[in-house]
PDB file of C-alpha atoms in Angstrom:
ATOM      1  CA  ASP A 406      -0.068   0.078   0.254  1.00  0.00           C
ATOM      2  CA  GLY A 407       1.425   3.733  -0.593  1.00  0.00           C
ATOM      3  CA  GLY A 408       1.409   6.022   1.973  1.00  0.00           C
ATOM      4  CA  ILE A 409       3.162   7.849   4.505  1.00  0.00           C
ATOM      5  CA  THR A 410       4.622   6.702   7.464  1.00  0.00           C
ATOM      6  CA  GLN A 411       6.031   8.575  10.570  1.00  0.00           C
ATOM      7  CA  SER A 412       8.005   6.917  13.554  1.00  0.00           C
ATOM      8  CA  PRO A 413       7.603   6.621  16.541  1.00  0.00           C
ATOM      9  CA  LYS A 414       4.290   7.412  17.442  1.00  0.00           C
ATOM     10  CA  TYR A 415       4.951   8.394  20.818  1.00  0.00           C
ATOM     11  CA  LEU A 416       8.522   9.888  21.635  1.00  0.00           C
ATOM     12  CA  PHE A 417       9.630  11.342  24.852  1.00  0.00           C
ATOM     13  CA  ARG A 418      12.749  13.470  25.336  1.00  0.00           C
ATOM     14  CA  LYS A 419      14.528  15.317  28.230  1.00  0.00           C
ATOM     15  CA  GLU A 420      15.217  18.698  28.003  1.00  0.00           C
ATOM     16  CA  GLY A 421      18.731  19.357  26.409  1.00  0.00           C
ATOM     17  CA  GLN A 422      18.432  16.798  23.645  1.00  0.00           C
ATOM     18  CA  ASN A 423      18.103  16.674  20.205  1.00  0.00           C
ATOM     19  CA  VAL A 424      15.492  14.375  18.806  1.00  0.00           C
ATOM     20  CA  THR A 425      14.799  13.077  14.987  1.00  0.00           C
ATOM     21  CA  LEU A 426      11.227  12.369  13.765  1.00  0.00           C
ATOM     22  CA  SER A 427      11.275  10.108  10.777  1.00  0.00           C
ATOM     23  CA  CYS A 428       8.771  10.464   7.871  1.00  0.00           C
ATOM     24  CA  GLU A 429       8.861   8.105   4.938  1.00  0.00           C
ATOM     25  CA  GLN A 430       6.765   8.073   1.743  1.00  0.00           C
ATOM     26  CA  ASN A 431       6.498   5.551  -1.093  1.00  0.00           C
ATOM     27  CA  LEU A 432       3.976   7.830  -3.134  1.00  0.00           C
ATOM     28  CA  ASN A 433       6.568   8.935  -5.382  1.00  0.00           C
ATOM     29  CA  HIS A 434       5.723  12.738  -4.374  1.00  0.00           C
ATOM     30  CA  ASP A 435       8.367  15.483  -4.907  1.00  0.00           C
ATOM     31  CA  ALA A 436       7.458  17.982  -2.424  1.00  0.00           C
ATOM     32  CA  MET A 437       7.327  17.000   1.429  1.00  0.00           C
ATOM     33  CA  TYR A 438       6.281  19.292   4.465  1.00  0.00           C
ATOM     34  CA  TRP A 439       6.138  19.256   8.261  1.00  0.00           C
ATOM     35  CA  TYR A 440       4.012  20.609  10.570  1.00  0.00           C
ATOM     36  CA  ARG A 441       3.606  21.625  14.359  1.00  0.00           C
ATOM     37  CA  GLN A 442       0.044  21.251  15.964  1.00  0.00           C
ATOM     38  CA  ASP A 443      -1.003  22.411  19.169  1.00  0.00           C
ATOM     39  CA  PRO A 444      -4.333  22.509  20.847  1.00  0.00           C
ATOM     40  CA  GLY A 445      -6.305  25.104  19.238  1.00  0.00           C
ATOM     41  CA  GLN A 446      -3.888  26.605  17.024  1.00  0.00           C
ATOM     42  CA  GLY A 447      -4.606  24.394  13.957  1.00  0.00           C
ATOM     43  CA  LEU A 448      -1.351  23.035  12.062  1.00  0.00           C
ATOM     44  CA  ARG A 449       1.850  25.598  11.416  1.00  0.00           C
ATOM     45  CA  LEU A 450       4.425  24.758   8.883  1.00  0.00           C
ATOM     46  CA  ILE A 451       7.950  24.249  10.123  1.00  0.00           C
ATOM     47  CA  TYR A 452       9.975  23.469   7.054  1.00  0.00           C
ATOM     48  CA  TYR A 453       8.883  22.090   3.483  1.00  0.00           C
ATOM     49  CA  SER A 454      10.820  20.666   0.237  1.00  0.00           C
ATOM     50  CA  GLN A 455      10.327  20.860  -3.252  1.00  0.00           C
ATOM     51  CA  ILE A 456      12.660  18.564  -4.167  1.00  0.00           C
ATOM     52  CA  VAL A 457      16.033  16.436  -3.051  1.00  0.00           C
ATOM     53  CA  ASN A 458      18.261  18.463  -1.490  1.00  0.00           C
ATOM     54  CA  ASP A 459      16.461  21.662  -1.422  1.00  0.00           C
ATOM     55  CA  PHE A 460      14.074  22.796   1.527  1.00  0.00           C
ATOM     56  CA  GLN A 461      12.788  26.130   2.823  1.00  0.00           C
ATOM     57  CA  LYS A 462      11.627  27.522   6.382  1.00  0.00           C
ATOM     58  CA  GLY A 463       8.009  27.828   7.038  1.00  0.00           C
ATOM     59  CA  ASP A 464       6.537  30.011   9.505  1.00  0.00           C
ATOM     60  CA  ILE A 465       7.905  28.467  12.699  1.00  0.00           C
ATOM     61  CA  ALA A 466      11.367  26.767  11.641  1.00  0.00           C
ATOM     62  CA  GLU A 467      13.764  28.250  14.717  1.00  0.00           C
ATOM     63  CA  GLY A 468      14.735  25.227  16.674  1.00  0.00           C
ATOM     64  CA  TYR A 469      14.231  22.982  14.142  1.00  0.00           C
ATOM     65  CA  SER A 470      16.216  21.445  11.229  1.00  0.00           C
ATOM     66  CA  VAL A 471      15.732  19.005   8.281  1.00  0.00           C
ATOM     67  CA  SER A 472      17.364  17.300   5.592  1.00  0.00           C
ATOM     68  CA  ARG A 473      16.030  15.825   2.027  1.00  0.00           C
ATOM     69  CA  GLU A 474      18.822  13.490   0.823  1.00  0.00           C
ATOM     70  CA  LYS A 475      16.170  11.142  -0.756  1.00  0.00           C
ATOM     71  CA  LYS A 476      12.927  11.573  -2.392  1.00  0.00           C
ATOM     72  CA  GLU A 477      11.159   9.308   0.097  1.00  0.00           C
ATOM     73  CA  SER A 478      12.400  10.709   3.366  1.00  0.00           C
ATOM     74  CA  PHE A 479      12.466  13.971   5.165  1.00  0.00           C
ATOM     75  CA  PRO A 480      13.477  13.950   8.702  1.00  0.00           C
ATOM     76  CA  LEU A 481      12.825  16.370  11.175  1.00  0.00           C
ATOM     77  CA  THR A 482      15.233  17.051  14.052  1.00  0.00           C
ATOM     78  CA  VAL A 483      13.913  19.148  16.882  1.00  0.00           C
ATOM     79  CA  THR A 484      16.861  20.587  18.710  1.00  0.00           C
ATOM     80  CA  SER A 485      17.696  21.752  21.934  1.00  0.00           C
ATOM     81  CA  ALA A 486      17.118  25.428  20.853  1.00  0.00           C
ATOM     82  CA  GLN A 487      13.403  24.719  20.642  1.00  0.00           C
ATOM     83  CA  LYS A 488      11.883  26.132  23.604  1.00  0.00           C
ATOM     84  CA  ASN A 489       8.178  24.632  23.756  1.00  0.00           C
ATOM     85  CA  PRO A 490       8.784  21.580  21.610  1.00  0.00           C
ATOM     86  CA  THR A 491       5.756  19.532  23.159  1.00  0.00           C
ATOM     87  CA  ALA A 492       3.593  18.931  20.391  1.00  0.00           C
ATOM     88  CA  PHE A 493       1.965  16.301  17.669  1.00  0.00           C
ATOM     89  CA  TYR A 494       4.160  16.601  14.471  1.00  0.00           C
ATOM     90  CA  LEU A 495       2.616  15.576  11.166  1.00  0.00           C
ATOM     91  CA  CYS A 496       4.311  15.302   7.906  1.00  0.00           C
ATOM     92  CA  ALA A 497       2.590  15.262   4.504  1.00  0.00           C
ATOM     93  CA  SER A 498       3.723  15.203   0.835  1.00  0.00           C
ATOM     94  CA  SER A 499       2.085  16.347  -2.187  1.00  0.00           C
ATOM     95  CA  LEU A 500       2.780  15.225  -5.943  1.00  0.00           C
ATOM     96  CA  ARG A 501       4.234  18.370  -7.133  1.00  0.00           C
ATOM     97  CA  PRO A 502       4.768  21.398  -5.125  1.00  0.00           C
ATOM     98  CA  SER A 503       2.270  23.596  -7.209  1.00  0.00           C
ATOM     99  CA  GLY A 504      -0.095  23.582  -9.946  1.00  0.00           C
ATOM    100  CA  SER A 505      -3.318  21.227  -9.954  1.00  0.00           C
ATOM    101  CA  SER A 506      -1.147  17.934  -8.918  1.00  0.00           C
ATOM    102  CA  TYR A 507      -0.880  20.224  -5.137  1.00  0.00           C
ATOM    103  CA  THR A 508      -2.632  18.497  -3.038  1.00  0.00           C
ATOM    104  CA  GLN A 509      -1.107  17.702   0.469  1.00  0.00           C
ATOM    105  CA  TYR A 510      -1.567  13.966   2.016  1.00  0.00           C
ATOM    106  CA  PHE A 511      -0.734  13.445   5.565  1.00  0.00           C
ATOM    107  CA  GLY A 512       0.714  10.771   7.775  1.00  0.00           C
ATOM    108  CA  PRO A 513      -0.485   9.524  10.925  1.00  0.00           C
ATOM    109  CA  GLY A 514       1.582  11.946  13.632  1.00  0.00           C
ATOM    110  CA  THR A 515       4.435  11.808  15.939  1.00  0.00           C
ATOM    111  CA  ARG A 516       3.463  12.942  19.540  1.00  0.00           C
ATOM    112  CA  LEU A 517       6.684  14.473  21.104  1.00  0.00           C
ATOM    113  CA  THR A 518       6.639  15.226  24.831  1.00  0.00           C
ATOM    114  CA  VAL A 519       9.671  16.745  26.640  1.00  0.00           C
ATOM    115  CA  LEU A 520       9.815  15.504  30.117  1.00  0.00           C
TER     116      LEU A 520
ATOM    117  CA  ALA B 117      -1.799  38.432   4.731  1.00  0.00           C
ATOM    118  CA  GLN B 118      -3.570  35.441   3.534  1.00  0.00           C
ATOM    119  CA  SER B 119      -5.693  33.953   6.191  1.00  0.00           C
ATOM    120  CA  VAL B 120      -8.216  30.920   6.764  1.00  0.00           C
ATOM    121  CA  THR B 121     -11.121  31.711   9.409  1.00  0.00           C
ATOM    122  CA  GLN B 122     -13.255  29.133  10.950  1.00  0.00           C
ATOM    123  CA  PRO B 123     -15.753  30.837  13.239  1.00  0.00           C
ATOM    124  CA  ASP B 124     -16.879  27.892  15.044  1.00  0.00           C
ATOM    125  CA  ILE B 125     -14.428  25.816  17.551  1.00  0.00           C
ATOM    126  CA  HIS B 126     -17.277  23.723  18.844  1.00  0.00           C
ATOM    127  CA  ILE B 127     -20.300  22.310  17.229  1.00  0.00           C
ATOM    128  CA  THR B 128     -22.775  19.623  18.461  1.00  0.00           C
ATOM    129  CA  VAL B 129     -25.534  18.495  16.414  1.00  0.00           C
ATOM    130  CA  SER B 130     -27.721  15.240  17.034  1.00  0.00           C
ATOM    131  CA  GLU B 131     -27.369  12.295  14.731  1.00  0.00           C
ATOM    132  CA  GLY B 132     -28.900  12.169  11.776  1.00  0.00           C
ATOM    133  CA  ALA B 133     -29.253  16.093  11.785  1.00  0.00           C
ATOM    134  CA  SER B 134     -27.865  18.009   8.753  1.00  0.00           C
ATOM    135  CA  LEU B 135     -24.633  19.777   9.349  1.00  0.00           C
ATOM    136  CA  GLU B 136     -22.712  23.174   8.033  1.00  0.00           C
ATOM    137  CA  LEU B 137     -19.185  23.844   9.013  1.00  0.00           C
ATOM    138  CA  ARG B 138     -18.162  27.299   7.701  1.00  0.00           C
ATOM    139  CA  CYS B 139     -14.855  28.603   6.487  1.00  0.00           C
ATOM    140  CA  ASN B 140     -14.005  31.715   5.323  1.00  0.00           C
ATOM    141  CA  TYR B 141     -10.678  32.660   3.230  1.00  0.00           C
ATOM    142  CA  SER B 142      -9.188  36.166   2.468  1.00  0.00           C
ATOM    143  CA  TYR B 143      -6.922  36.157  -0.614  1.00  0.00           C
ATOM    144  CA  GLY B 144      -6.383  38.340  -3.400  1.00  0.00           C
ATOM    145  CA  ALA B 145      -7.152  35.746  -5.980  1.00  0.00           C
ATOM    146  CA  THR B 146      -9.204  32.340  -5.630  1.00  0.00           C
ATOM    147  CA  PRO B 147      -7.192  29.939  -3.944  1.00  0.00           C
ATOM    148  CA  TYR B 148      -6.959  26.223  -3.795  1.00  0.00           C
ATOM    149  CA  LEU B 149      -9.365  25.112  -1.118  1.00  0.00           C
ATOM    150  CA  PHE B 150      -9.528  22.141   0.898  1.00  0.00           C
ATOM    151  CA  TRP B 151     -11.213  20.545   3.838  1.00  0.00           C
ATOM    152  CA  TYR B 152      -9.461  17.554   6.018  1.00  0.00           C
ATOM    153  CA  VAL B 153     -11.129  15.757   8.964  1.00  0.00           C
ATOM    154  CA  GLN B 154      -8.682  14.497  11.953  1.00  0.00           C
ATOM    155  CA  SER B 155      -9.621  11.834  14.425  1.00  0.00           C
ATOM    156  CA  PRO B 156      -8.111  11.982  17.941  1.00  0.00           C
ATOM    157  CA  GLY B 157      -4.502  11.310  17.797  1.00  0.00           C
ATOM    158  CA  GLN B 158      -4.459  10.874  14.112  1.00  0.00           C
ATOM    159  CA  GLY B 159      -3.269  12.473  10.843  1.00  0.00           C
ATOM    160  CA  LEU B 160      -5.589  14.469   8.572  1.00  0.00           C
ATOM    161  CA  GLN B 161      -7.725  12.672   6.043  1.00  0.00           C
ATOM    162  CA  LEU B 162      -8.832  14.762   2.960  1.00  0.00           C
ATOM    163  CA  LEU B 163     -12.442  14.881   2.453  1.00  0.00           C
ATOM    164  CA  LEU B 164     -12.582  17.232  -0.673  1.00  0.00           C
ATOM    165  CA  LYS B 165     -10.895  20.091  -2.719  1.00  0.00           C
ATOM    166  CA  TYR B 166     -11.844  22.774  -4.718  1.00  0.00           C
ATOM    167  CA  PHE B 167      -9.179  24.155  -7.651  1.00  0.00           C
ATOM    168  CA  SER B 168     -11.560  25.291 -10.198  1.00  0.00           C
ATOM    169  CA  GLY B 169     -14.759  24.685 -12.256  1.00  0.00           C
ATOM    170  CA  ASP B 170     -18.250  23.623 -10.678  1.00  0.00           C
ATOM    171  CA  THR B 171     -18.515  25.240  -7.511  1.00  0.00           C
ATOM    172  CA  LEU B 172     -19.942  22.545  -5.654  1.00  0.00           C
ATOM    173  CA  VAL B 173     -17.675  20.068  -4.996  1.00  0.00           C
ATOM    174  CA  GLN B 174     -18.559  16.044  -3.542  1.00  0.00           C
ATOM    175  CA  GLY B 175     -16.134  14.259  -1.336  1.00  0.00           C
ATOM    176  CA  ILE B 176     -15.934  11.232   0.695  1.00  0.00           C
ATOM    177  CA  LYS B 177     -18.038  10.036   3.205  1.00  0.00           C
ATOM    178  CA  GLY B 178     -21.195  11.783   1.839  1.00  0.00           C
ATOM    179  CA  PHE B 179     -19.299  15.323   2.428  1.00  0.00           C
ATOM    180  CA  GLU B 180     -19.812  18.323   0.087  1.00  0.00           C
ATOM    181  CA  ALA B 181     -18.868  22.140  -0.197  1.00  0.00           C
ATOM    182  CA  GLU B 182     -19.725  24.965  -2.224  1.00  0.00           C
ATOM    183  CA  PHE B 183     -17.369  27.767  -3.036  1.00  0.00           C
ATOM    184  CA  LYS B 184     -18.977  31.463  -3.002  1.00  0.00           C
ATOM    185  CA  ARG B 185     -16.661  33.892  -4.556  1.00  0.00           C
ATOM    186  CA  SER B 186     -18.952  36.573  -3.530  1.00  0.00           C
ATOM    187  CA  GLN B 187     -18.767  35.595   0.254  1.00  0.00           C
ATOM    188  CA  SER B 188     -15.242  34.111   0.203  1.00  0.00           C
ATOM    189  CA  SER B 189     -16.683  31.175   1.897  1.00  0.00           C
ATOM    190  CA  PHE B 190     -16.146  27.329   1.483  1.00  0.00           C
ATOM    191  CA  ASN B 191     -18.285  25.847   3.842  1.00  0.00           C
ATOM    192  CA  LEU B 192     -18.565  22.230   4.462  1.00  0.00           C
ATOM    193  CA  ARG B 193     -22.085  20.236   4.301  1.00  0.00           C
ATOM    194  CA  LYS B 194     -23.648  17.140   5.306  1.00  0.00           C
ATOM    195  CA  PRO B 195     -27.407  15.866   4.888  1.00  0.00           C
ATOM    196  CA  SER B 196     -27.448  13.396   7.481  1.00  0.00           C
ATOM    197  CA  VAL B 197     -24.608  12.857  10.012  1.00  0.00           C
ATOM    198  CA  HIS B 198     -23.329   9.761  12.024  1.00  0.00           C
ATOM    199  CA  TRP B 199     -21.723   9.130  15.382  1.00  0.00           C
ATOM    200  CA  SER B 200     -18.620   8.391  13.277  1.00  0.00           C
ATOM    201  CA  ASP B 201     -18.579  11.767  11.908  1.00  0.00           C
ATOM    202  CA  ALA B 202     -17.332  13.352  15.644  1.00  0.00           C
ATOM    203  CA  ALA B 203     -13.799  14.520  14.898  1.00  0.00           C
ATOM    204  CA  GLU B 204     -11.885  17.587  14.057  1.00  0.00           C
ATOM    205  CA  TYR B 205     -12.157  19.675  10.952  1.00  0.00           C
ATOM    206  CA  PHE B 206      -9.949  21.958   9.040  1.00  0.00           C
ATOM    207  CA  CYS B 207     -10.390  24.192   6.353  1.00  0.00           C
ATOM    208  CA  ALA B 208      -7.244  25.083   4.353  1.00  0.00           C
ATOM    209  CA  ALA B 209      -6.289  27.103   1.443  1.00  0.00           C
ATOM    210  CA  THR B 210      -3.291  27.669  -0.885  1.00  0.00           C
ATOM    211  CA  SER B 211      -0.768  30.161  -0.470  1.00  0.00           C
ATOM    212  CA  TYR B 212       2.409  30.906  -2.402  1.00  0.00           C
ATOM    213  CA  GLY B 213       5.926  30.533  -0.983  1.00  0.00           C
ATOM    214  CA  PHE B 214       9.305  30.144  -2.191  1.00  0.00           C
ATOM    215  CA  GLN B 215       9.732  30.053  -6.107  1.00  0.00           C
ATOM    216  CA  GLY B 216       6.068  29.461  -6.813  1.00  0.00           C
ATOM    217  CA  ALA B 217       5.745  27.007  -4.362  1.00  0.00           C
ATOM    218  CA  GLN B 218       2.453  26.725  -2.762  1.00  0.00           C
ATOM    219  CA  LYS B 219       1.709  26.421   1.067  1.00  0.00           C
ATOM    220  CA  LEU B 220      -1.262  25.341   2.919  1.00  0.00           C
ATOM    221  CA  VAL B 221      -2.845  27.667   5.342  1.00  0.00           C
ATOM    222  CA  PHE B 222      -5.129  26.041   7.728  1.00  0.00           C
ATOM    223  CA  GLY B 223      -7.998  27.372   9.996  1.00  0.00           C
ATOM    224  CA  GLN B 224      -8.388  26.660  13.540  1.00  0.00           C
ATOM    225  CA  GLY B 225     -10.125  23.599  12.873  1.00  0.00           C
ATOM    226  CA  THR B 226     -14.089  23.031  14.015  1.00  0.00           C
ATOM    227  CA  ARG B 227     -14.510  20.329  16.684  1.00  0.00           C
ATOM    228  CA  LEU B 228     -17.853  18.093  16.069  1.00  0.00           C
ATOM    229  CA  THR B 229     -19.668  16.476  18.452  1.00  0.00           C
ATOM    230  CA  ILE B 230     -22.353  14.030  17.822  1.00  0.00           C
ATOM    231  CA  ASN B 231     -25.343  13.700  20.302  1.00  0.00           C
ATOM    232  CA  PRO B 232     -26.935  10.136  20.120  1.00  0.00           C
TER     233      PRO B 232
END
C-alpha cells in the first residue's frame, strides 16, 4: 500500500536533547512538509521541500532542522534550541509543489513530549 | 495577509441532523481550497478539494462543500450526520511561497460532537 509513515508514534525527550522524527513516503511525491499542531492553534508549517537536496523554512522553523537526501525521506530534528517542543508533529507530501497536482496527504503523526 | 477563518470552535449536532461547518478565506485571488478531517491522535484525511470549475464539490463520506466567491466562503455540508463523523475538521487554502511553491494555510479547526 502506498502512503506516508511516521515513526515513532510517541517520543519522549529530556530537556537539552536533540531528537529526530522520521517521515517516509512511497507515493513518489516530489514535495514534503512538516507541520506542528498545538491544541486550538491548527497546523503551522515548520519546513518544506520541493525536491531532493532542497528545502525552505516555513513559518516556525526556529529550533528545527531538516534534510532531504532521498526523495522518499524527510526527517525532522527537534533541537535543544526549540523552547517548547511538546506538540503533535505531522508530515505531509504532495505530488508536485504547485499547480493542479498540489494536494497534500498526511502521515499519522508523532507525539513528542519533553520531560 | 492570507488567512483562513473557521468561526465555530465547537459544534454539537444530533445524529441524523444536517451539518454545516463554516470557512472563510482572505486572499487576493481564488485559492485552492481543501477540507480535512482528523480523528483524535491521528493524521489528517482529505475530504474534498476545490481548484476550479463547478462550485459544488462532492467528497468522501457523504460530504460536500460549496465555493462562494462573493462571500469568500467554502462551507462544508452533510445532510445527515453519523456518530462516526465526530472529529475535528480543518479548512485550508493555498498561499504562495519560495519560487512559486504553494503552501497550505489552515483554519483553527472545528470540533464536531454528535449527540446520540
